[in-house]
Coordinates of C-alpha atoms in Angstrom, one line a residue:
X879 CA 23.0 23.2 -1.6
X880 CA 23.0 21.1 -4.3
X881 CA 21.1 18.0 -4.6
X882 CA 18.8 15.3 -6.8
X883 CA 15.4 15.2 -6.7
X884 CA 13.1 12.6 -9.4
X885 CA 10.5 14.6 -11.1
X886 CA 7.4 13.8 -13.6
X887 CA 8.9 13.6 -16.9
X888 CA 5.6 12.5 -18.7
X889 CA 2.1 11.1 -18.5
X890 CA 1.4 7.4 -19.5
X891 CA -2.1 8.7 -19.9
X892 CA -4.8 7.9 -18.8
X893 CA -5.6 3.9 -20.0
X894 CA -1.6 4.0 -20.4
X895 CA 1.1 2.1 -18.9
X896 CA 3.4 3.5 -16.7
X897 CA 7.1 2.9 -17.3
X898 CA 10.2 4.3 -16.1
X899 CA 11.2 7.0 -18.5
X900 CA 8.1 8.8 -17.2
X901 CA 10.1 9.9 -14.4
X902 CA 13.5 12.1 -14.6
X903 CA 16.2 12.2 -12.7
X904 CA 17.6 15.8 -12.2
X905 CA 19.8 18.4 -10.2
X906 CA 18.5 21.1 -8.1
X907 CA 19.0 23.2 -5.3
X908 CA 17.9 24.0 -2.1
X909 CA 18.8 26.6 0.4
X910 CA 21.3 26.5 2.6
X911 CA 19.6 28.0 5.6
X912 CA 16.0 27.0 7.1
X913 CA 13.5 29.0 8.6
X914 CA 12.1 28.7 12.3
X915 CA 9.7 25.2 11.9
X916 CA 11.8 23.7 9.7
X917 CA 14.2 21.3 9.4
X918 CA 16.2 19.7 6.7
X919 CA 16.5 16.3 6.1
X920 CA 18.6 13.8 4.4
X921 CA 16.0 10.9 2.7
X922 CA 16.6 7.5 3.7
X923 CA 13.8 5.7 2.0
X924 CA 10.9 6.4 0.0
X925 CA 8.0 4.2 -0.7
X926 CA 6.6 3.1 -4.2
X927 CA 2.7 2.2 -4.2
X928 CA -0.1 1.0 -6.8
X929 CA -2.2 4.5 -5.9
X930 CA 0.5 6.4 -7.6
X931 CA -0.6 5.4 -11.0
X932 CA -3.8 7.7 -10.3
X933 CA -1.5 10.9 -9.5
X934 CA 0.0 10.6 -12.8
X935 CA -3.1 11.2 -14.7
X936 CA -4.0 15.2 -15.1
X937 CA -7.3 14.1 -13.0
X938 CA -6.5 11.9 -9.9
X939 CA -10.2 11.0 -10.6
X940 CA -10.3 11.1 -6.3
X941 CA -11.4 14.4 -4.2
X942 CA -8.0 13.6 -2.0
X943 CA -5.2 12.6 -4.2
X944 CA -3.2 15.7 -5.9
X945 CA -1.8 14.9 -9.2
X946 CA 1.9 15.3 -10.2
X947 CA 2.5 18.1 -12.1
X948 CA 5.0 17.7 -15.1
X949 CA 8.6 19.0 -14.6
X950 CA 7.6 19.5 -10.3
X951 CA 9.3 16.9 -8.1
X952 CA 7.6 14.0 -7.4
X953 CA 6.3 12.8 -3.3
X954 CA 5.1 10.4 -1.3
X955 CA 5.7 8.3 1.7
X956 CA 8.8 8.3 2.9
X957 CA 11.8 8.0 6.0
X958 CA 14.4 10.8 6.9
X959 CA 17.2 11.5 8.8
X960 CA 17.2 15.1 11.0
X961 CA 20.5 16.9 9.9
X962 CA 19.8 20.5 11.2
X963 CA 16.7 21.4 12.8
X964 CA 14.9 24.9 13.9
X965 CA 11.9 23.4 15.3
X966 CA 11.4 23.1 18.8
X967 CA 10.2 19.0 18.7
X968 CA 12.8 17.4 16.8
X969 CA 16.5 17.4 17.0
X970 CA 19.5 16.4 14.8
X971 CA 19.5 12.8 14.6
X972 CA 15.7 12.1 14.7
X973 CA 14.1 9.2 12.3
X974 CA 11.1 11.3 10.7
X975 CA 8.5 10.4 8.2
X976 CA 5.5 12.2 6.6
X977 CA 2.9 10.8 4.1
X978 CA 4.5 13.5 1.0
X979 CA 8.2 13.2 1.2
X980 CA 9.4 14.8 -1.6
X981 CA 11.7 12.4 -4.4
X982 CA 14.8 14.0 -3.1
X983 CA 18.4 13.4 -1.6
X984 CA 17.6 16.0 0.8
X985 CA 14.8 18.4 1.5
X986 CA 13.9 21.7 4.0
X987 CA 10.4 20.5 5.3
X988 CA 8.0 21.7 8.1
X989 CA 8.6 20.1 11.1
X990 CA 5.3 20.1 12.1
X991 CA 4.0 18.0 9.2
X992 CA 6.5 15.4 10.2
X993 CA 6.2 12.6 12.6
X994 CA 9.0 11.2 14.9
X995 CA 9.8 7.2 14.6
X996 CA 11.6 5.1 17.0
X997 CA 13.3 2.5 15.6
X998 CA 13.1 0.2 18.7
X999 CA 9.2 0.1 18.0
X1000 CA 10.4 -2.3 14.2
X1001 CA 13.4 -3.9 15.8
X1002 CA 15.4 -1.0 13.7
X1003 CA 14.0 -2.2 10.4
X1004 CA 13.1 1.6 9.6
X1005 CA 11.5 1.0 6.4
X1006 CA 8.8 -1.1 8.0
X1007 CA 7.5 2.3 9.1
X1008 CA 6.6 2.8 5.6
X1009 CA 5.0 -1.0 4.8
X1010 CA 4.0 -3.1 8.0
X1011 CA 4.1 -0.6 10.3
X1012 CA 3.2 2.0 8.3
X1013 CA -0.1 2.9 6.0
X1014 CA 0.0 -0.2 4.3
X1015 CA -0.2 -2.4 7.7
X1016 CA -3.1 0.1 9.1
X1017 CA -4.4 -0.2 5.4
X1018 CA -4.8 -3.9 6.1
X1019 CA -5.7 -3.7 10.0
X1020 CA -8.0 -1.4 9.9
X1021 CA -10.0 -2.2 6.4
X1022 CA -10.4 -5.7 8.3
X1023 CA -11.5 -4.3 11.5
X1024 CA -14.0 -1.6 9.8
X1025 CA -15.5 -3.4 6.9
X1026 CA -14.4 -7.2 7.5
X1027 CA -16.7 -8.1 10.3
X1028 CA -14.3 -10.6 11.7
X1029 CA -15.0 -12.3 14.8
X1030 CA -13.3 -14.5 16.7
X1031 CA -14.8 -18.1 17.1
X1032 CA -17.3 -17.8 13.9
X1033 CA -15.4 -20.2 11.4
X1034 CA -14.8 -18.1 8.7
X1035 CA -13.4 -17.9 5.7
X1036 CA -10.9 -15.1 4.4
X1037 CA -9.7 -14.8 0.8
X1038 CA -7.2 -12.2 -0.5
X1039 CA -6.6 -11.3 -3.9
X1040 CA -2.9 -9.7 -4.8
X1041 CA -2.1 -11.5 -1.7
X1042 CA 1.5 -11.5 -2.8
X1043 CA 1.7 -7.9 -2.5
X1044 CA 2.3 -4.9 0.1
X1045 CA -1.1 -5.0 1.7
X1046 CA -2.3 -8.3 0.5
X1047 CA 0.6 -10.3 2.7
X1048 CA -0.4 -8.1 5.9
X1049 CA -4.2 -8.3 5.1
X1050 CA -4.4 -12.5 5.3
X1051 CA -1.6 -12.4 8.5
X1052 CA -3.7 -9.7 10.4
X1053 CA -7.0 -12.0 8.9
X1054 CA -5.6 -14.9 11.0
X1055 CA -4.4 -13.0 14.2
X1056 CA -8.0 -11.2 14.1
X1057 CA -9.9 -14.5 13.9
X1058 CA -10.2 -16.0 10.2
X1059 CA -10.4 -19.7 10.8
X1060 CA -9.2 -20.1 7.4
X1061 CA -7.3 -18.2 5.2
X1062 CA -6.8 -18.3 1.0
X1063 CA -4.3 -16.0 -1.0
X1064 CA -4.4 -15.4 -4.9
X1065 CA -1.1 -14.5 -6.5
X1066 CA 0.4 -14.8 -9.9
X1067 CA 3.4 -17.0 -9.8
X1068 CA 4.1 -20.2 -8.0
X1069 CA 7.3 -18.6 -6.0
X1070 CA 4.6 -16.0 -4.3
X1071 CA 1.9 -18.8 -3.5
X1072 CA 4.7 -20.6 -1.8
X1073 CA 5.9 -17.8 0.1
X1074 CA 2.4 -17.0 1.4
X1075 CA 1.6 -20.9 2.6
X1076 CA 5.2 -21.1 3.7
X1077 CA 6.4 -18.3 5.1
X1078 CA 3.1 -16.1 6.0
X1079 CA 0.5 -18.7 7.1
X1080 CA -2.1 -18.7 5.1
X1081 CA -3.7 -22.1 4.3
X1082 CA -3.8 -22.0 0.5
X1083 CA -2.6 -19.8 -2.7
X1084 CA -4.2 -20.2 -6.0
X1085 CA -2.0 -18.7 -8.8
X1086 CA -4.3 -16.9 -11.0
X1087 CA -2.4 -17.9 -14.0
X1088 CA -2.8 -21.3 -13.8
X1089 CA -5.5 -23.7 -14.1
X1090 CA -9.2 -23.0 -13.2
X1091 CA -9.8 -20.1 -10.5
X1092 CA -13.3 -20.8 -9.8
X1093 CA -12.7 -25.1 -9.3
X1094 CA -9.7 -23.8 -6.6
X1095 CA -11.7 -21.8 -5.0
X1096 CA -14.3 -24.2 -4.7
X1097 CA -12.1 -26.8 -3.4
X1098 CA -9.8 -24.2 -1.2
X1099 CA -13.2 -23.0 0.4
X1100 CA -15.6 -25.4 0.6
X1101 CA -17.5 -23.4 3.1
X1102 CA -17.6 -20.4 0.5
X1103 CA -16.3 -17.5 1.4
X1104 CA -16.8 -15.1 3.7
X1105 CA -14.6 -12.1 3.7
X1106 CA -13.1 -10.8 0.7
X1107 CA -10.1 -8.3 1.2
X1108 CA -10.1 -7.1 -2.4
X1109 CA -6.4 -5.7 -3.9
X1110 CA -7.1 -6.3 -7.6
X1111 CA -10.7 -5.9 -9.2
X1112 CA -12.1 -7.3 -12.4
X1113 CA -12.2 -11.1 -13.5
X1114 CA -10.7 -12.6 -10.3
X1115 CA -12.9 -10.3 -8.2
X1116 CA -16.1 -11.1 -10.0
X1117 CA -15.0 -15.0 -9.5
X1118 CA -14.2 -14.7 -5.4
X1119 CA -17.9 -12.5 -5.2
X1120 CA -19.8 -15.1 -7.3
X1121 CA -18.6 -17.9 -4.3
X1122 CA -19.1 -15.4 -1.2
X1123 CA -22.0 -16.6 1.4
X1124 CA -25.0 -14.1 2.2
X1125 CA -24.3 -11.6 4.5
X1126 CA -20.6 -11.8 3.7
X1127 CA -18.6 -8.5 3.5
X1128 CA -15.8 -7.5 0.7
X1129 CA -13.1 -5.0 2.0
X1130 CA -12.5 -3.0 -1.3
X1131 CA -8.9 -1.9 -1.0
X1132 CA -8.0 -1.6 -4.5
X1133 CA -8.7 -2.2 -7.9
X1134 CA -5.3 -2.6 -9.0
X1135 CA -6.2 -4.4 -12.3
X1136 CA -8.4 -1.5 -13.4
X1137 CA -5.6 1.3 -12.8
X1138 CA -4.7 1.6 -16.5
X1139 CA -7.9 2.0 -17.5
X1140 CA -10.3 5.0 -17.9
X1141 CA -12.9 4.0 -15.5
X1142 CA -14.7 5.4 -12.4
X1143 CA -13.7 4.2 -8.9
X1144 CA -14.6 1.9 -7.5
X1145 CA -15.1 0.4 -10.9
X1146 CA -18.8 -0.8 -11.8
X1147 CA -19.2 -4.9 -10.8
X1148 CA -20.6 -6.6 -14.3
X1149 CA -24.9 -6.6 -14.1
X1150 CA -24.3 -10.8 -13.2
X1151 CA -22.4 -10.0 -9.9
X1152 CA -23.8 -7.3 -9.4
X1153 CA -27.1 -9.0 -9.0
X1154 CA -25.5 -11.7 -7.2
X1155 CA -24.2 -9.2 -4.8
X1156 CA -27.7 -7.5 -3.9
X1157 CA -29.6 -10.8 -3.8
X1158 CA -27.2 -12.1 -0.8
X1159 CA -26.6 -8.8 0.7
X1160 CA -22.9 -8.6 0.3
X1161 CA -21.6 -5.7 1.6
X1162 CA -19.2 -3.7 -1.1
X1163 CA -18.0 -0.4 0.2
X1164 CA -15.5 1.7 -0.2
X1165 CA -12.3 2.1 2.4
X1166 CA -10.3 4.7 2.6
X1167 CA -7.6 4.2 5.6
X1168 CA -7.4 8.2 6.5
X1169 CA -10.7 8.6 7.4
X1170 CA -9.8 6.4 10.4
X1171 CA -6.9 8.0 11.4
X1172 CA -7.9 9.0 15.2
X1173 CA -6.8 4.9 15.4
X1174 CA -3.5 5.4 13.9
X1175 CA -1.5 5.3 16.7
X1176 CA -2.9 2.8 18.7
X1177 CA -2.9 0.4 15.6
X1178 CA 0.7 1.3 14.6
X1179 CA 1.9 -0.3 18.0
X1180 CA -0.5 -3.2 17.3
X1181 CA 1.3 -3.7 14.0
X1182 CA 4.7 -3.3 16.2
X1183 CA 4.0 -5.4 18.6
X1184 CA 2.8 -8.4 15.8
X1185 CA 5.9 -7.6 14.3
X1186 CA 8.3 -7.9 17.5
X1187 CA 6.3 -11.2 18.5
X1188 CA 7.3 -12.4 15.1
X1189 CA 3.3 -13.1 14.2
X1190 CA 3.8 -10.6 11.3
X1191 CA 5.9 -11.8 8.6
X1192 CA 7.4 -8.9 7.0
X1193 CA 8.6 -9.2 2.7
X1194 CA 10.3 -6.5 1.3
X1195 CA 11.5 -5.4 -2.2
X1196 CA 14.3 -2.9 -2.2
X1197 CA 15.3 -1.0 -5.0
X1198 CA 19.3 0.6 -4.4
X1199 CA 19.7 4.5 -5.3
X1200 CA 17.0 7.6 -6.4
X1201 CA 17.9 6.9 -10.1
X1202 CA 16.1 3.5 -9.8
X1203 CA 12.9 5.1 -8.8
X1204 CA 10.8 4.9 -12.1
X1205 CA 12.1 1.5 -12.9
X1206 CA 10.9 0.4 -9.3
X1207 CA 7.5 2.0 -10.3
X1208 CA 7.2 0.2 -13.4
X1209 CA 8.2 -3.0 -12.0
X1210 CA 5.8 -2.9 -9.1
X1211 CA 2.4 -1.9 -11.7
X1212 CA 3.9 -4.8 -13.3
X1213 CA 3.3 -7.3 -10.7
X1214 CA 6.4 -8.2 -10.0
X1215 CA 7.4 -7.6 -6.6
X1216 CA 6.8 -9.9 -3.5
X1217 CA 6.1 -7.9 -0.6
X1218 CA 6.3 -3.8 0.0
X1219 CA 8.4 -1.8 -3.0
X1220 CA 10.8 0.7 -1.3
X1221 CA 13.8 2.6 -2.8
X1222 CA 16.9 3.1 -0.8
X1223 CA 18.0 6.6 -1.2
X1224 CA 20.6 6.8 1.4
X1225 CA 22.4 5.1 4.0

């Protein structure tokens, strides 16, 4: 059978940019019978994420992230449809996903590395299995349950950098339903502030490109701050840490501003915050969402029952057809997106 796939054309390198000609689109084949315990399956939708940039590199520079290889098809999170199946749990017809969906039209995987959606569970919005619902909602959940020492009733004060983004816009919603008493987003353009005070709830946006951080924050959070859900690293980080209160905890989700650069991870804080850090105990560890996944399930049908209550607001970006892929890449480490970065692959 013939059929597309998107695979690594070429490395940015390592403090490099990534752009979309470092991906090519190409034809293959696959066979045209499958084996007992697989099936094959027609892709739907794949999702495009900031961690990618690392897989890229020759060295991930993480002990669980595979790089791409160059010419070898490209994966990652994504949503099929069951068109023939020889394993004994899923059946023509099913909505499956895994965490490395191969960048393909259609693909002969092992059934038992896939997982069954219901569609019912997102009011039919299947992508959202891949975003909210997905590993960038448990992302945000569960990095706030963990490491964010929420609790209802205590008056505190959330702030989100890259709130704009996939996990950012879930991470100050799930902040609020959790307990936050208030909530501050930082975004770069006026259009995403808006749409996080508008459309998401939180209190206040500050966009980074404009004005003076530090006097916003001061005014936004006159308190200080006391959780940090961190997206973004570097100067706005050291600016949100240099305001947190003792005892106050930063969820380190990602460094996306440091991705381009050849630099450990998580990225050293300068000596200044760093002092200011240890001197009013801040806690600054690292979260990795799959070493919680015995909670998966029980907080994928939290996220789905936020969603069908309508107390998660859900943005997406979608980029139309498998050719697009690299562009939607390049766009997404370029900050421009609102919201989770999917490519359509089929209908």
């Amino acid at each position: 059978m013939i059929i597309q796939r998107v695979v690594l054309n070429s490395r940015p390198g390592k403090n490099g940019v990534p752009v979309a000609e470092n991906f090519r689109l190409e034809q293959s084949t696959i066979a045209d019978m499958i084996q007992v315990g697989q099936v094959r399956v027609r892709t739907l939708y794949l999702s495009v994420d900031p961690y990618m940039r690392c897989r890229m590199n020759e060295d991930t520079g993480s002990d669980y992230l595979l790089p791409w290889q160059l010419s070898e098809v490209a994966d990652g999170g994504g949503i099929g449809v069951v068109e023939e199946s020889k394993h004994h749990n899923l059946a023509k017809g099913d909505f499956v996903t895994s965490f490395n969906w191969p960048w393909q039209t259609v693909a002969i995987l092992d059934g038992s590395l896939l997982q069954k959606l219901d569609p019912q569970l997102v009011n039919g919005h299947l992508s959202y299995f891949l975003g909210a619902a997905g590993i960038t909602g448990l992302t945000a959940l569960l990095g706030i349950k963990e490491k964010g020492h929420v609790a209802v009733g205590a008056n505190q004060t959330m702030v989100v950098s890259g709130a704009a983004g996939a996990c950012g816009s879930m991470a100050g919603q799930i902040g609020r339903l959790e307990g936050c008493s208030r909530v501050v987003g930082i975004a770069g353009t006026d259009e995403k502030c808006s749409i996080l005070v508008q459309e998401m709830g939180f209190d206040a946006a500050i966009n980074y490109k404009k004005g003076d951080v530090a006097k916003q924050l001061r005014e936004l959070c006159p308190g200080g701050v006391d959780v940090y859900f961190d997206n973004v690293g570097g100067d706005i980080s050291d600016t949100v840490i240099s305001q947190m209160n003792q005892n106050s905890h930063i969820i380190l989700c990602g460094q996306i501003s440091q991705y381009n650069k050849d630099v450990p991870y998580p990225p050293p804080l300068p000596p200044h915050i760093e002092k200011i850090q240890k001197e009013r105990n801040i806690t600054r560890e690292r979260f990795l969402v799959l070493n919680y996944m015995d909670k998966q399930e029980a907080s994928v049908l939290q996220l789905c029952q936020w969603i069908q209550e309508g107390k998660l607001k859900v943005r997406e970006t979608v980029v139309e057809g498998l050719a697009n892929i690299g562009a939607a890449f390049q766009s997404l480490m370029s900050g421009g997106n609102i919201g989770k970065q999917i490519v359509s692959v089929s209908k």
